[in-house]
Coordinates of C-alpha atoms in Angstrom, one line a residue:
E164 CA 0.3 0.1 -0.1
E165 CA 2.9 2.5 0.9
L166 CA 6.1 2.0 -0.7
Y167 CA 9.1 4.8 0.1
G168 CA 6.7 7.5 1.0
L169 CA 4.5 7.2 -1.7
T170 CA 0.7 7.1 -1.3
T171 CA -1.9 5.8 -3.9
L172 CA -4.7 7.6 -5.1
D173 CA -7.1 5.6 -3.3
E174 CA -5.5 6.5 0.4
K175 CA -5.7 10.3 -0.7
V176 CA -9.4 9.8 -1.5
K177 CA -10.1 7.9 1.6
L178 CA -8.2 11.2 3.4
I179 CA -10.5 13.6 1.4
N180 CA -13.8 11.2 2.0
S181 CA -12.8 10.8 5.8
L182 CA -12.8 14.7 6.5
N183 CA -16.0 14.8 4.7
D184 CA -17.6 12.0 7.1
G185 CA -16.5 13.8 9.9
D186 CA -14.2 10.8 10.7
V187 CA -11.1 13.2 11.8
K188 CA -9.6 10.7 14.0
Y189 CA -9.1 8.3 11.0
F190 CA -7.7 11.1 9.2
S191 CA -5.2 12.2 12.0
T192 CA -4.0 8.8 12.7
K193 CA -3.9 8.2 8.8
L194 CA -1.5 11.4 8.2
D195 CA 0.3 10.9 11.0
S196 CA 1.4 7.3 9.5
L197 CA 2.3 8.8 6.2
V198 CA 4.2 11.6 7.1
N199 CA 6.1 9.1 9.9
H200 CA 6.6 6.7 6.4
G201 CA 8.2 9.5 4.6
T202 CA 5.5 10.9 2.7
D203 CA 6.3 14.6 1.5
I204 CA 3.3 16.4 3.1
K205 CA 3.8 19.2 0.8
R206 CA 3.2 17.2 -2.3
L207 CA 0.6 15.0 -0.3
T208 CA -1.5 18.6 0.4
Q209 CA -0.9 19.6 -3.6
D210 CA -2.4 16.3 -4.5
L211 CA -5.5 16.4 -2.1
I212 CA -5.8 19.7 -3.5
D213 CA -5.7 18.6 -7.0
I214 CA -8.1 15.3 -6.1
V215 CA -10.7 17.9 -4.7
K216 CA -10.6 20.2 -7.3
D217 CA -11.5 17.2 -9.6
M218 CA -14.3 16.2 -7.5
L219 CA -15.6 19.2 -7.0
V220 CA -16.0 20.1 -11.2
F221 CA -17.1 16.6 -11.4
K222 CA -20.0 16.8 -8.9
N223 CA -21.0 20.0 -10.5
T224 CA -20.4 18.8 -14.2
K225 CA -21.1 14.9 -14.3
D226 CA -18.5 14.9 -17.2
Y227 CA -15.7 12.1 -17.2
S228 CA -13.7 13.7 -20.1
I229 CA -12.6 16.8 -17.8
L230 CA -10.7 14.4 -14.9
K231 CA -7.0 15.2 -14.3
V232 CA -6.6 13.0 -11.5
I233 CA -8.9 11.1 -10.4
T234 CA -10.8 7.9 -12.7
R235 CA -14.3 7.4 -13.4
E236 CA -14.6 5.1 -10.6
V237 CA -13.1 7.2 -8.0
A238 CA -15.6 9.8 -9.6
D239 CA -18.5 7.6 -9.3
S240 CA -17.4 7.4 -5.3
I241 CA -17.1 10.5 -4.3
N242 CA -19.4 11.8 -1.4
L243 CA -19.1 15.3 -1.2
P244 CA -21.9 17.1 0.4

């Protein structure tokens, strides 16, 4: 799941969804774990911003062709309010 500080798209989406679901404990624990295993926090933050942008654009357009970061499967599974 995690190798040399690399974080998968799925892990990043789970982080975002945990905040949307109010699961701050999961978010905090997972973030600490990622950082402790070498994840670059600045890169992770930028990646999370890019994913949220894709999620918001998709939520409002339902247009898969404009997705830049997330996959069709991820777009279909988003749980933004």
